[in-house]
XYZ file of C-alpha atoms in Angstrom:
351
model
C -56.790 -48.661 14.956
C -53.368 -49.587 16.294
C -52.536 -48.752 19.879
C -48.880 -48.466 20.894
C -47.755 -50.971 23.376
C -45.501 -50.258 26.301
C -42.427 -51.572 24.492
C -43.085 -49.366 21.473
C -43.361 -46.304 23.731
C -39.979 -47.196 25.191
C -38.401 -47.505 21.711
C -39.684 -44.078 20.574
C -38.638 -42.446 23.832
C -35.198 -43.991 23.580
C -34.849 -42.742 19.997
C -35.802 -39.184 20.907
C -33.549 -39.285 23.935
C -30.589 -40.496 21.885
C -31.198 -37.819 19.243
C -31.456 -35.051 21.825
C -28.323 -36.312 23.535
C -26.411 -36.348 20.231
C -27.526 -32.802 19.383
C -26.596 -31.576 22.835
C -23.196 -33.246 22.568
C -22.540 -31.639 19.199
C -23.658 -28.251 20.501
C -21.319 -28.533 23.468
C -18.452 -29.555 21.166
C -19.157 -26.601 18.861
C -19.268 -24.181 21.781
C -16.002 -25.614 23.074
C -14.406 -25.243 19.635
C -15.589 -21.625 19.342
C -14.266 -20.887 22.824
C -10.848 -22.292 21.878
C -10.781 -20.270 18.637
C -11.801 -17.119 20.490
C -9.039 -17.670 23.030
C -6.512 -18.077 20.196
C -7.720 -14.900 18.470
C -7.505 -12.906 21.674
C -4.032 -14.322 22.373
C -3.006 -13.196 18.856
C -3.584 -9.585 19.931
C -2.558 -9.998 23.580
C 0.929 -11.121 22.550
C 1.723 -7.403 22.325
C 0.498 -5.430 25.387
C -0.062 -2.240 23.367
C -2.782 -4.062 21.436
C -4.834 -4.506 24.597
C -4.780 -0.755 25.157
C -5.815 -0.210 21.541
C -8.711 -2.649 21.931
C -9.849 -0.793 25.050
C -9.802 2.516 23.155
C -11.860 0.825 20.454
C -14.230 -0.365 23.228
C -13.641 -4.006 22.308
C -13.705 -6.345 25.307
C -12.722 -9.993 25.609
C -16.410 -10.959 25.587
C -17.010 -9.287 22.181
C -16.398 -12.498 20.262
C -17.781 -11.308 16.918
C -15.728 -8.086 16.907
C -12.540 -9.879 17.951
C -13.064 -12.404 15.150
C -13.688 -9.631 12.601
C -10.521 -7.726 13.565
C -8.498 -10.946 13.572
C -9.662 -11.988 10.094
C -9.093 -8.488 8.703
C -5.470 -8.473 9.836
C -4.846 -12.009 8.563
C -6.240 -11.026 5.165
C -4.050 -7.913 5.088
C -1.009 -10.005 6.061
C -1.627 -12.416 3.195
C -2.132 -9.559 0.717
C 1.014 -7.701 1.784
C 3.044 -10.914 1.741
C 1.810 -11.892 -1.726
C 2.501 -8.434 -3.138
C 5.939 -8.306 -1.504
C 6.851 -11.636 -3.103
C 5.483 -10.477 -6.440
C 7.556 -7.285 -6.309
C 10.729 -9.264 -5.583
C 9.994 -11.803 -8.335
C 9.296 -9.135 -10.970
C 12.486 -7.225 -10.245
C 14.918 -10.062 -9.551
C 15.240 -9.411 -5.813
C 15.705 -12.032 -3.122
C 12.555 -12.607 -1.055
C 13.426 -14.414 2.162
C 11.054 -16.094 4.594
C 12.641 -13.999 7.326
C 11.552 -10.763 5.623
C 7.974 -12.013 5.220
C 7.905 -13.186 8.854
C 9.118 -9.757 10.013
C 6.382 -8.075 7.980
C 3.698 -10.311 9.487
C 5.004 -9.774 13.028
C 5.017 -5.999 12.567
C 1.455 -6.039 11.260
C 0.335 -8.206 14.178
C 1.776 -5.652 16.583
C 0.747 -2.370 14.951
C -2.052 -2.758 12.399
C -4.878 -2.451 14.906
C -4.110 1.291 14.939
C -3.911 1.866 11.192
C -3.805 0.265 7.773
C -0.478 -1.115 6.514
C 1.597 1.193 4.330
C 4.358 -0.667 2.465
C 6.990 1.431 0.679
C 9.474 -0.146 -1.738
C 12.558 0.870 -3.672
C 14.720 -0.583 -6.402
C 18.365 0.501 -6.746
C 19.849 0.681 -10.233
C 23.441 0.833 -11.337
C 23.758 3.658 -13.833
C 26.367 4.875 -16.309
C 28.917 7.531 -15.348
C 27.311 10.113 -17.633
C 23.742 9.386 -16.628
C 22.590 12.473 -14.698
C 18.873 12.145 -15.429
C 16.286 11.419 -12.750
C 14.347 8.333 -13.754
C 11.888 6.961 -11.230
C 9.280 5.262 -13.340
C 7.055 2.863 -11.493
C 6.867 -0.361 -13.492
C 9.353 -2.930 -14.714
C 8.766 -1.798 -18.294
C 10.424 1.507 -17.394
C 13.757 0.067 -16.264
C 15.383 0.940 -19.563
C 17.647 -2.099 -19.423
C 19.427 -0.939 -16.279
C 20.360 -3.772 -13.909
C 18.655 -3.819 -10.531
C 21.383 -4.169 -7.897
C 19.154 -4.296 -4.837
C 16.464 -2.420 -3.000
C 14.809 -1.888 0.355
C 11.391 -1.770 1.949
C 9.600 0.197 4.671
C 6.440 -0.791 6.504
C 4.312 1.319 8.827
C 0.692 1.484 9.977
C -1.071 4.786 9.343
C -4.482 6.410 9.367
C -5.846 7.930 6.126
C -4.779 11.415 7.249
C -1.284 10.219 8.101
C -0.991 8.449 4.743
C -1.850 11.746 3.045
C 0.862 13.587 4.989
C 3.444 10.867 4.292
C 2.583 10.897 0.583
C 2.955 14.690 0.429
C 6.336 14.541 2.182
C 7.561 11.844 -0.207
C 6.449 13.935 -3.170
C 8.405 16.860 -1.716
C 11.562 14.727 -1.635
C 11.624 13.529 1.972
C 12.955 10.056 2.701
C 10.390 7.496 3.919
C 11.991 7.288 7.345
C 11.757 11.051 7.797
C 8.202 11.213 6.449
C 7.018 8.428 8.765
C 8.797 9.854 11.820
C 7.102 13.198 11.260
C 3.769 11.425 11.789
C 5.048 9.764 14.957
C 4.414 6.278 13.581
C 6.519 3.168 14.265
C 8.042 1.521 11.227
C 10.397 -1.223 10.121
C 12.704 -1.397 7.134
C 15.067 -3.840 5.514
C 17.319 -4.270 2.497
C 16.722 -6.523 -0.505
C 19.523 -8.226 -2.437
C 19.522 -8.952 -6.148
C 19.241 -12.611 -7.167
C 21.910 -12.174 -9.836
C 24.851 -9.825 -9.632
C 24.899 -7.198 -12.427
C 27.649 -7.117 -15.010
C 30.916 -5.660 -13.688
C 31.632 -2.124 -14.884
C 34.938 -0.314 -15.117
C 33.911 1.914 -12.251
C 32.181 0.809 -9.065
C 29.469 2.765 -7.317
C 28.763 2.991 -3.595
C 25.582 1.431 -2.241
C 22.641 3.662 -1.469
C 23.207 5.352 1.877
C 20.431 4.735 4.346
C 16.675 4.783 3.840
C 15.456 6.348 0.616
C 12.113 6.930 -1.182
C 9.143 4.842 -2.174
C 5.317 4.559 -2.478
C 2.774 2.425 -0.724
C 0.740 -0.595 -0.034
C -3.028 -0.019 -0.087
C -5.731 -2.540 0.634
C -7.695 -1.633 -2.499
C -6.469 -2.534 -5.977
C -4.859 0.461 -7.674
C -2.612 1.110 -10.664
C 1.145 1.088 -10.136
C 2.519 4.293 -8.661
C 6.098 5.565 -8.172
C 7.510 8.100 -5.722
C 10.570 10.145 -6.702
C 13.555 11.497 -4.868
C 16.411 13.650 -6.129
C 19.822 11.990 -6.270
C 23.369 13.065 -7.148
C 24.892 12.127 -10.483
C 26.374 8.612 -10.757
C 24.649 7.384 -7.590
C 22.243 4.430 -7.553
C 18.832 5.664 -8.589
C 16.024 5.140 -6.095
C 12.842 3.969 -7.738
C 9.657 3.718 -5.724
C 7.200 1.045 -6.781
C 3.909 0.474 -4.952
C 2.759 -2.927 -3.919
C -0.740 -2.948 -5.312
C -0.620 -4.587 -8.724
C -4.075 -6.158 -9.094
C -6.495 -4.860 -11.722
C -3.819 -3.009 -13.615
C -5.383 -1.232 -16.547
C -4.579 -2.468 -20.042
C -3.628 0.059 -22.683
C -3.131 -0.032 -26.437
C 0.405 -0.884 -27.484
C 0.829 2.608 -28.953
C -0.281 4.466 -25.815
C 2.011 5.910 -23.176
C 2.160 4.622 -19.649
C 0.529 6.998 -17.148
C 0.899 6.303 -13.437
C -0.694 7.901 -10.392
C 1.446 8.765 -7.387
C 0.598 7.721 -3.867
C -0.281 11.341 -3.090
C -2.753 11.638 -5.974
C -4.395 8.353 -5.027
C -4.853 9.580 -1.462
C -6.326 12.861 -2.726
C -8.812 11.130 -5.032
C -9.796 8.679 -2.298
C -10.651 11.646 -0.081
C -12.670 13.298 -2.859
C -14.520 10.127 -3.879
C -14.678 8.267 -7.187
C -17.820 10.124 -8.309
C -16.479 13.624 -7.670
C -16.022 16.031 -10.625
C -12.312 16.209 -9.769
C -11.892 12.433 -10.055
C -13.648 12.484 -13.418
C -11.393 15.331 -14.571
C -8.298 13.349 -13.586
C -9.544 10.271 -15.463
C -10.196 12.368 -18.579
C -6.768 14.036 -18.414
C -5.146 10.647 -17.831
C -6.819 9.249 -20.955
C -5.692 12.242 -23.031
C -2.095 11.876 -21.861
C -2.113 8.150 -22.613
C -3.090 8.935 -26.189
C -0.359 11.547 -26.601
C -2.558 14.619 -26.189
C -0.283 16.653 -23.920
C -1.849 19.408 -21.855
C -0.872 22.201 -19.513
C 2.171 24.433 -19.233
C 5.712 23.960 -17.963
C 6.832 24.919 -14.464
C 10.526 24.697 -15.215
C 11.646 25.790 -11.754
C 9.680 22.887 -10.269
C 10.227 20.279 -13.015
C 6.459 19.800 -13.453
C 3.788 20.484 -16.014
C 0.525 21.962 -14.687
C -3.076 21.466 -15.851
C -6.011 23.475 -14.495
C -8.353 21.358 -12.398
C -11.333 22.084 -10.172
C -11.983 21.114 -6.595
C -15.763 21.218 -6.891
C -17.633 23.155 -4.249
C -14.495 24.102 -2.324
C -12.840 27.458 -1.764
C -9.731 28.138 -3.799
C -10.851 25.967 -6.691
C -9.212 28.344 -9.202
C -5.701 27.950 -7.770
C -5.435 24.161 -7.939
C -3.537 22.357 -10.694
C -2.891 18.722 -11.560
C 0.904 18.449 -11.675
C 2.694 15.775 -13.661
C 6.159 14.875 -14.911
C 6.785 13.548 -18.427
C 9.418 10.824 -18.647
C 10.933 8.993 -21.576
C 9.106 5.811 -20.583
C 5.816 7.418 -19.593
C 4.091 10.032 -17.465
C 3.721 10.281 -13.714
C 0.768 12.183 -12.240
C 2.204 13.725 -9.066
C -0.854 15.255 -7.402
C -3.154 18.255 -7.029
C -1.357 21.317 -5.719
C -1.119 25.092 -5.683
C 2.171 26.523 -6.938
C 1.088 30.172 -6.446
C 2.804 30.294 -3.059
C 5.350 33.014 -3.842
C 8.298 31.014 -2.521
C 8.833 28.437 -5.274
C 7.212 25.566 -3.384
C 3.984 23.604 -3.846
C 1.132 23.461 -1.353
C -0.470 20.063 -1.892
C -4.233 19.756 -1.477
C -5.087 17.743 1.661
C -8.804 18.345 2.000
């Protein structure tokens, strides 16, 4: 049997002491690093005083490190997604994407997106022929019909789900984005986009689009492309809304027609839930329209076609219709509404 000598006891004690000291040092360094990161995250929000008030209303204090980190990472992720989609939109449609525009978007989101999710609304401006009096606001680049894109603009706001629904309904009714957003009392920013290449010179020039126009949205979940329409006078640049979310775009047979869901319809289906009978009805109708099986009846005074649809378990289910607009390049599903109002307008379903 071996008995430890005094020197051996000293060696083991020294080893354990050194190990404990190293662990303690690393723990202190890690705590210091976390404290620095937490201070930076809090400073990210505190740069704008209104954010501190929002955090108080959310009952988030400086000491709530985990919640502050979660909110910080959520906004950074949303910033990256919006920036990537904004660049993708500009690249697909030949528009100039400047670092200044992306920086403005990120700064706006840092200031306002604690109070609501980002809603990004985009428009392309086309130069059209003198005799072109048709309204064409199809949502994807395949619907441009060869018309040169001469520019565009973008709007960004932060909105709650209920406010997004109201904005979408106003856009569908022909309101400009600025008007629709102001009606909800939300702050917003907007800017113009220039074309990378100037279009071919025509015999007649056309004035630029006057002021803010129409568009759709940015949503955090992946959705199909969606346009938003607005009436325009003959021979003026056509406003074409194109939403930012382009991931997971459905593939279709080459012979099928393009069917797109509006911002309003997407908001309505989100409120109903993916498993609701109404959502399944919309998916079935969408598939039929893609394959050329047209449904419903014309509402010529409203420029829509209407298909009966149910709002399961809700009063008034027999008055609701899915309204859509056929276009030469495809079909746009506008939303669920009631046109039996007696005054020639549509009452959109909002829950």
